[in-house]
Coordinates of C-alpha atoms in Angstrom, one line a residue:
X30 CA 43.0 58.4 112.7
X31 CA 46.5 59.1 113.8
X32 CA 45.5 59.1 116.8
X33 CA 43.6 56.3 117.2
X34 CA 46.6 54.0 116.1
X35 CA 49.0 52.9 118.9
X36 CA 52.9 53.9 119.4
X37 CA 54.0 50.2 118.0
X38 CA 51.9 50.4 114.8
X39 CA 53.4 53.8 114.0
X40 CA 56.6 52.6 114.4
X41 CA 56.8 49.9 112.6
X42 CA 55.0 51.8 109.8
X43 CA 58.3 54.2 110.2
X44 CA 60.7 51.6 110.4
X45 CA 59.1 49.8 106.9
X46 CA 58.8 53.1 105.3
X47 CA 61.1 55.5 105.9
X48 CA 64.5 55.7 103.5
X49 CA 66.9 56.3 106.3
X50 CA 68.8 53.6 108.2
X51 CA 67.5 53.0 111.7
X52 CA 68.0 50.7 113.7
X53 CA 68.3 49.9 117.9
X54 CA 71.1 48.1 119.7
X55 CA 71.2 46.0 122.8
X56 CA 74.3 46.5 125.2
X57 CA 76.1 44.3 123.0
X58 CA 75.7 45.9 120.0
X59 CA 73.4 43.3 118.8
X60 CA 70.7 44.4 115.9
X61 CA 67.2 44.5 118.0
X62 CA 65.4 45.9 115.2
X63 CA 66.2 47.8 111.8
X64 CA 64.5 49.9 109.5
X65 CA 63.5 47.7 106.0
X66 CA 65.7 50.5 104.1
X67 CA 68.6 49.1 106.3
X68 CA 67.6 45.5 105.2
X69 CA 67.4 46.2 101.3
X70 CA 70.5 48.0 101.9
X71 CA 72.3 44.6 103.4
X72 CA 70.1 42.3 101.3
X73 CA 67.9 41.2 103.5
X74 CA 64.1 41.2 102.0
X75 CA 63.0 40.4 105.7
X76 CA 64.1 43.6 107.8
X77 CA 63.2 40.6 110.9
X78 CA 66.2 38.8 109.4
X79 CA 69.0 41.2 111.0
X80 CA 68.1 40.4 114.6
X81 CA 70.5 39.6 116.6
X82 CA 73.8 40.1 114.0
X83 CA 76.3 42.9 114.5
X84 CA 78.4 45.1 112.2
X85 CA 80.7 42.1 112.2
X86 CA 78.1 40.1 109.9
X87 CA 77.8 43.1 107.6
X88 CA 81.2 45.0 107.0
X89 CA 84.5 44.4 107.1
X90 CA 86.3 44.1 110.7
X91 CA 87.8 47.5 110.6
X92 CA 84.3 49.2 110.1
X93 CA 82.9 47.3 112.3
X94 CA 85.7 47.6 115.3
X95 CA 85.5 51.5 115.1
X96 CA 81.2 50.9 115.0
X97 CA 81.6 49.0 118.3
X98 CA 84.2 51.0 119.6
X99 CA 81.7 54.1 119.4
X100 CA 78.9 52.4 120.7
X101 CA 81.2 51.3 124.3
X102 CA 82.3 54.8 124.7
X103 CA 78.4 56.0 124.3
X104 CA 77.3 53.7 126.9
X105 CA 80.2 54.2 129.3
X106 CA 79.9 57.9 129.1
X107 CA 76.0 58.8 127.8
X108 CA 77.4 61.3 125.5
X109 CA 75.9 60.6 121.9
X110 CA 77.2 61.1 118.0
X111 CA 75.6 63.1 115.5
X112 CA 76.3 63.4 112.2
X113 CA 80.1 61.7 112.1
X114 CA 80.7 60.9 108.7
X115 CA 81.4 57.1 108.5
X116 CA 82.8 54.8 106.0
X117 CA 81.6 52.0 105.0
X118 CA 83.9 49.1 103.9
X119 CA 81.6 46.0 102.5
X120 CA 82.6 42.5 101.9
X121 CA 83.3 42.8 98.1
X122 CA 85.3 46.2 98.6
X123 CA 83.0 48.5 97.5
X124 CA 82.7 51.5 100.0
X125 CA 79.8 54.4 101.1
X126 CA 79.6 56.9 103.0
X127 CA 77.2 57.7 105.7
X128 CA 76.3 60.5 108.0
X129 CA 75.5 59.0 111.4
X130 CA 74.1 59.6 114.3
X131 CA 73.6 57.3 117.8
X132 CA 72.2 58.0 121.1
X133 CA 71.8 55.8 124.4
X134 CA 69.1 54.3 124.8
X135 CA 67.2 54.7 128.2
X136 CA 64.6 53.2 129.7
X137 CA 63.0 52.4 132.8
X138 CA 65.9 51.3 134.8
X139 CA 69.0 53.5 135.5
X140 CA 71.5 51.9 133.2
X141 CA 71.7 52.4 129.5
X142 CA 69.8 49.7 127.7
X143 CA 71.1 49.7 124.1
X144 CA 71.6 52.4 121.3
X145 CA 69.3 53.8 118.9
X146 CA 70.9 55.2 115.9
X147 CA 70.1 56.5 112.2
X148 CA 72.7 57.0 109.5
X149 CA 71.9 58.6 106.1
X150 CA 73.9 57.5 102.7
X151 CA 75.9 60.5 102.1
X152 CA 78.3 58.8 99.0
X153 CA 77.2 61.4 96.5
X154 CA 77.9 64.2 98.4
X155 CA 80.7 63.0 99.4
X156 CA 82.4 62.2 96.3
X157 CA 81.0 65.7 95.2
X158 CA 83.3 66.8 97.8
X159 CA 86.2 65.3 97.0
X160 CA 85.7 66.1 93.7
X161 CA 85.7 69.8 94.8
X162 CA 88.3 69.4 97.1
X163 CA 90.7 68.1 94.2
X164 CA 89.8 70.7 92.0
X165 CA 90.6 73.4 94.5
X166 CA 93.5 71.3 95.0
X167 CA 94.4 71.3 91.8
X168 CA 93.9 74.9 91.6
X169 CA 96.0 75.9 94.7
X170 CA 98.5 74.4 92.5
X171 CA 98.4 76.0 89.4
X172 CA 98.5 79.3 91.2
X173 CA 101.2 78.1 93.0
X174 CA 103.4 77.5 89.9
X175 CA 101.7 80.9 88.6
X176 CA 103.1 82.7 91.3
X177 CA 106.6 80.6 91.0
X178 CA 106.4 81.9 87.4
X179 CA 106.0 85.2 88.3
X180 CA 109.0 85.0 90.7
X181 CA 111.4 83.9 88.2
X182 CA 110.1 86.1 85.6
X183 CA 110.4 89.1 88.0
X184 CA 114.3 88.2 88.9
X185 CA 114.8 87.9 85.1
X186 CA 113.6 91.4 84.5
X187 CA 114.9 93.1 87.6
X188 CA 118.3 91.8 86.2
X189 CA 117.6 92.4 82.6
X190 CA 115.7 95.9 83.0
X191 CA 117.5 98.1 82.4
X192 CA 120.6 95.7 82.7
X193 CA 124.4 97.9 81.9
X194 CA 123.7 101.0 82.9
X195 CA 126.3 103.3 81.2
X196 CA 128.6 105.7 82.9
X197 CA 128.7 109.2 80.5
X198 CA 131.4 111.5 81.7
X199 CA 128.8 114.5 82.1
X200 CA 125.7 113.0 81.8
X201 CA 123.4 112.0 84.8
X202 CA 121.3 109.1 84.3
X203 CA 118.5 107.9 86.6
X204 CA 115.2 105.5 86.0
X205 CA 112.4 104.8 87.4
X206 CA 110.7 101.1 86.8
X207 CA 107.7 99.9 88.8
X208 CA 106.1 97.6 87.3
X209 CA 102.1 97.2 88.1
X210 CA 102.8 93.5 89.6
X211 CA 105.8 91.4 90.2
X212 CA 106.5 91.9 86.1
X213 CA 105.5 94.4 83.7
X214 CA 105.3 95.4 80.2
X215 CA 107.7 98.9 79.9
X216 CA 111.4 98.4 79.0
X217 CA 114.3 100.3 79.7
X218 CA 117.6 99.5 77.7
X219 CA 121.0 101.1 76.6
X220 CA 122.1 98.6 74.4
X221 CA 125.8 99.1 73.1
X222 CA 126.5 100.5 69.8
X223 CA 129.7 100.3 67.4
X224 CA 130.0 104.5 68.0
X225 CA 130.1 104.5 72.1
X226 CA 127.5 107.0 72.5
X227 CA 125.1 106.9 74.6
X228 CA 122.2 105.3 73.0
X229 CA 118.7 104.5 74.5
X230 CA 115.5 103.2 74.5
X231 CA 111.9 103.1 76.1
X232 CA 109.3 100.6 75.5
X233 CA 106.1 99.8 76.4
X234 CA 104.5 96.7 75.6
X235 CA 100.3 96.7 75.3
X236 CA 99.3 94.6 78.3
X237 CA 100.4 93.4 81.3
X238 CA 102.0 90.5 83.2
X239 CA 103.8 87.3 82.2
X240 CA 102.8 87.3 78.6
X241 CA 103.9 91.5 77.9
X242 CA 107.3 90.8 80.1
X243 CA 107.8 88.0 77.6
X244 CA 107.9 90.7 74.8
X245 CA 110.5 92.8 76.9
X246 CA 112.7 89.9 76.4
X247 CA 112.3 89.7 73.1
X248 CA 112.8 93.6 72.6
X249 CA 115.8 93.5 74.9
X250 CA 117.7 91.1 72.7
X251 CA 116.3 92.9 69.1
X252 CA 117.1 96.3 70.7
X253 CA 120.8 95.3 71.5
X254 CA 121.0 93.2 68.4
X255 CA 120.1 96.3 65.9
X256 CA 122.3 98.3 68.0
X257 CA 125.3 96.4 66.9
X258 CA 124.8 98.2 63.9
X259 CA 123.8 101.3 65.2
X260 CA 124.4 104.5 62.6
X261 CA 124.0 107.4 64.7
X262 CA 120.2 107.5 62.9
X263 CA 117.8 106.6 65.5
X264 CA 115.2 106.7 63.2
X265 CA 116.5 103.7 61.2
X266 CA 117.7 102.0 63.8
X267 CA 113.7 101.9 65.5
X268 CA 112.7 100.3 61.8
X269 CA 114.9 98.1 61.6
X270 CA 113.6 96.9 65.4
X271 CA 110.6 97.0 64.5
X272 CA 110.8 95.1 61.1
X273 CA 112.2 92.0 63.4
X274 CA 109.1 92.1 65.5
X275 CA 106.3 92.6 63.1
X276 CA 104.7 89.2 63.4
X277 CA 106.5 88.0 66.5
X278 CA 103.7 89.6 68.7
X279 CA 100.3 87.5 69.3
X280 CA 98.4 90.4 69.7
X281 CA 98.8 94.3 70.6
X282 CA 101.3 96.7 69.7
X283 CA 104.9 98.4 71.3
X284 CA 105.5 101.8 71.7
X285 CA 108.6 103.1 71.7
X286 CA 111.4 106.0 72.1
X287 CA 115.2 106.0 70.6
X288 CA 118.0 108.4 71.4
X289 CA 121.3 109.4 71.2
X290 CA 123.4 112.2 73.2
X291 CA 125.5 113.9 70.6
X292 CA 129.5 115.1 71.7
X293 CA 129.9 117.6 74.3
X294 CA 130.6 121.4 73.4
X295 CA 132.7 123.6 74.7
X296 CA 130.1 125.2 76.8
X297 CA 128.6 122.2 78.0
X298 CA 125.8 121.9 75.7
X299 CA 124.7 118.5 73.8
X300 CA 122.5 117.5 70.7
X301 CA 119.7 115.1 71.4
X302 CA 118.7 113.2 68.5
X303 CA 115.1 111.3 69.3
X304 CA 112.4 109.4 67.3
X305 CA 109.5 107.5 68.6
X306 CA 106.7 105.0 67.4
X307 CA 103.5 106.0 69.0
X308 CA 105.6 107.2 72.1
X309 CA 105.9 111.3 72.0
X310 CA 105.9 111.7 75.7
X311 CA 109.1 113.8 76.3
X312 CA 109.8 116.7 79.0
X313 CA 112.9 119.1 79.6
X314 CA 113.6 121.2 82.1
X315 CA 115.6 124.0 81.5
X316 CA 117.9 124.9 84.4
X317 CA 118.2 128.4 82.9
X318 CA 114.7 129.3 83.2
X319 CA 113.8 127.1 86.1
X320 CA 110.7 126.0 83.5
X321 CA 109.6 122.9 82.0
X322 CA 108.6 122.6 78.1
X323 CA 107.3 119.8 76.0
X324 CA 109.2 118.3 73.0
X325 CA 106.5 117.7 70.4
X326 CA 108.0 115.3 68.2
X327 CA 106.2 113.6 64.7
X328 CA 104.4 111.2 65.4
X329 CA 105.7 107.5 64.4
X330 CA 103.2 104.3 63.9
X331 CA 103.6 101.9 66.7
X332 CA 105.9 98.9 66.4
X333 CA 104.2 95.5 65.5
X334 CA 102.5 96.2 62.4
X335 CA 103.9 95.6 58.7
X336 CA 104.4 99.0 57.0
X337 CA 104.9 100.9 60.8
X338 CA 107.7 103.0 60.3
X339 CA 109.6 105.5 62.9
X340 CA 109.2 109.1 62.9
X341 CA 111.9 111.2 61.5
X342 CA 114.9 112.0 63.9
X343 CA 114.5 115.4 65.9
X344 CA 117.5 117.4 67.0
X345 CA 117.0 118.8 70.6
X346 CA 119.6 121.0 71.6
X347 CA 120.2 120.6 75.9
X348 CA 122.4 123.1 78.0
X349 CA 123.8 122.5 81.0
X350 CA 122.4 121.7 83.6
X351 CA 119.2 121.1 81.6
X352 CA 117.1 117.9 82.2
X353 CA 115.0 115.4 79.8
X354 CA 113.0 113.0 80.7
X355 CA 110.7 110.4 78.2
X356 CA 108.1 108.6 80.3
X357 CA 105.4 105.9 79.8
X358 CA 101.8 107.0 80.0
X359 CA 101.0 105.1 84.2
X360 CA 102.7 108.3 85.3
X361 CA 100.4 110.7 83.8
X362 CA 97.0 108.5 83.8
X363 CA 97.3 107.1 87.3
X364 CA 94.2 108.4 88.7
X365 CA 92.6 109.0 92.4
X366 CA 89.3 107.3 93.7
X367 CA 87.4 110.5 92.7
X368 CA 88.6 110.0 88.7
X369 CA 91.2 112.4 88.3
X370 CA 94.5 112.0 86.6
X371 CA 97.8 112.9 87.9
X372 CA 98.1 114.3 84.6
X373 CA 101.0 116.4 83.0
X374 CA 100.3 119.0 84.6
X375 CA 101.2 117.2 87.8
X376 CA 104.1 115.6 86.5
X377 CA 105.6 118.9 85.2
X378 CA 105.1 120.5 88.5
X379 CA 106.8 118.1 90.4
X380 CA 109.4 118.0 88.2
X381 CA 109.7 121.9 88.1
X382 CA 109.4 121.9 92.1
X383 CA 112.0 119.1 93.2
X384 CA 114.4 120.3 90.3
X385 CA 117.4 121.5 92.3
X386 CA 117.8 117.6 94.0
X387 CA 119.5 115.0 92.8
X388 CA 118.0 113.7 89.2
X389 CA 117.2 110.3 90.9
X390 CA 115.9 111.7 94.1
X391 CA 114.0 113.7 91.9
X392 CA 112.1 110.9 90.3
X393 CA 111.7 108.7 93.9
X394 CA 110.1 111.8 95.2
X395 CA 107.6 112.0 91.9
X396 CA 106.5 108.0 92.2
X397 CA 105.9 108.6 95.8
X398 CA 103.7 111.7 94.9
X399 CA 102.3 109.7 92.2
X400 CA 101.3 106.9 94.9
X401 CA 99.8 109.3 97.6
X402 CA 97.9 110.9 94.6
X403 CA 96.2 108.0 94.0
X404 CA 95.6 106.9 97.3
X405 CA 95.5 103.0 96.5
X406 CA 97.7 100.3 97.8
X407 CA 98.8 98.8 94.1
X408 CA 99.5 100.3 90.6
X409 CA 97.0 101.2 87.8
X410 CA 100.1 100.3 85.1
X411 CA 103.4 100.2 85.2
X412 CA 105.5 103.3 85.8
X413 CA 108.6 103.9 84.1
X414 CA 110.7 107.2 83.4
X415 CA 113.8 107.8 81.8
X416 CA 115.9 110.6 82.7
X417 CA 119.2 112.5 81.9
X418 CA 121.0 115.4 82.8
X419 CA 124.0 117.5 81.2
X420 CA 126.4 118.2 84.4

């Protein structure tokens, strides 16, 4: 039956049934014929009723300018559009948007004898767009002021952590602190005390980023606070510390190590008095023996819970030359692709190995052994390790 009919019947059957907007041009950009979904769309019950008007009768001048303009260049050159996204300005102000496309149109003689052209009513995909293109917008700048945050919060702590670092006539001090992004949750402070020893302490914060180097802060100023008072009982002093932040954390816990170095004998040698809460990570190397031993200490409740108290204070008796060194657990738990951990066992022979540099070479040598270890561009967790030693 198809065909049977002629061309011009299936046409027009086309042109009164299809939904898109088609429509042919003569030279002057004059409507020949349009598609009845073009007529609706203008009106016009009549499709008939467009012949012979322009863009000029239908949209506003600009829209209509830049139509024209196109359909000049298309019959001065023969190059067609498809698919330029157009938009539509009407009379009342409203505005679509359309996906169009135009061709020349050629027939028997050599020159171009109008356009033909089809346009598709692409407003709700459109504004789906936009609306996309906002929101990633939108987003692109809410990381941006994340990553401003993290800036500012990452000069804060670089200044802050580990701040004054004393100067002990005969004690060595060197640090590591790597945090696992720009911030971190592991503190390192030697806040000043009313006795002028040299008191320390080692924190780490559950978590990481923004919210745990907020609670460095907070220990930072509670640490040096409490230290003010400071009576040569570690133990206390690691209460009373954590009695000001029980309650003060949203969620998670602190661990955390106190010290003092006690006076210098004649021979050289010092007393160490430590206590932790849920931190008993402590080395020391003997220089006599060229070995490394772990300090078992009791083991304290973590800080950040009512009724956590301290463990009681242990006395660690250091010669000279001896090292100690109190550590958070990235060091030891920073693993390869395969799943194994550095371990202690790897931090006590790198230690024991690399013992007659310099105590902070010593430690730059162990993070970069740490790092090849694991064999991954970024940090598992942060990395921080205190260390002394009696010169």
């Amino acid at each position: 039956m198809l065909l049977k009919a002629s061309a011009k019947r299936l046409f027009e059957t086309l042109m009164e049934q299809t939904a898109d907007r088609i429509y042919i041009k003569d030279r002057q950009s004059r409507f020949i014929t349009v598609s009845k979904a073009l007529a609706l769309m203008h009106g016009f019950k009549d499709r008939h009723e467009l012949e012979g008007l322009t863009d000029f009768d239908l949209f506003s001048e600009e829209h209509a300018k830049q139509a024209f303009e196109d359909e000049r260049a298309i019959l001065e050159t023969g190059k067609p559009i498809i698919n330029k996204v157009e938009k539509e300005t009407w009379d009342d102000g409203h505005v679509t948007w359309v996906s169009t496309s135009k061709a020349p149109l050629h027939l028997s003689s050599q020159q171009y004898a109008g356009i033909i052209g089809i346009s598709r009513d692409i407003t709700a995909e459109h504004i789906a767009q936009q609306q996309r293109e906002e929101s990633e917008e939108k987003l692109r700048q809410q990381n941006e002021i994340m990553r401003s945050d993290y800036e500012s919060a990452h000069k804060v702590q670089s200044v802050m952590i580990p701040g004054r670092v004393p100067q002990v006539k005969h004690i060595e001090l060197a640090y590591l602190w790597k945090p696992m992004t720009s911030v971190g949750g592991d503190l390192v402070n030697f806040p000043r005390n009313p006795n002028g020893c040299l008191l320390f302490y080692l924190g780490d914060v559950c978590g990481h980023g923004v919210t745990a180097a907020f609670y460095t802060v907070l220990l930072k100023y509670l640490t040096a606070h409490e230290a003010e008072t400071y009576n040569s009982d570690p133990t206390d002093f690691l209460d009373r510390v954590n009695k000001e932040i029980t309650g003060r954390l949203s969620s998670g816990f602190v661990t955390g190590m106190a010290g003092h170095f006690g006076r210098r004998e004649k021979d050289g040698s010092r007393i160490l008095h430590l206590a932790n809460c849920g931190h008993p990570l402590n080395l020391v190397y003997r220089k006599k023996t060229h070995s490394i031993e772990s300090i078992h200490l009791p083991t304290g409740m973590v800080m950040g819970f009512p009724g956590s108290s301290a463990s009681p204070t242990t006395d660690i008796e250091l010669q000279q030359g001896d090292r100690f060194y109190t550590y958070t657990d990235g060091i030891i738990e920073a693993s390869n692709p395969e799943g194994e951990e550095f371990g202690r066992a790897g931090l006590e022979r790198c230690l024991v190995k690399h013992a007659d540099k310099p105590l902070q070479e010593t430690l730059d040598i162990l993070y970069k052994e740490v790092a090849d270890f694991t064999r991954e561009p970024t940090q598992q967790d942060d990395i921080t390790l205190l260390a002394f030693e009696l010169t």
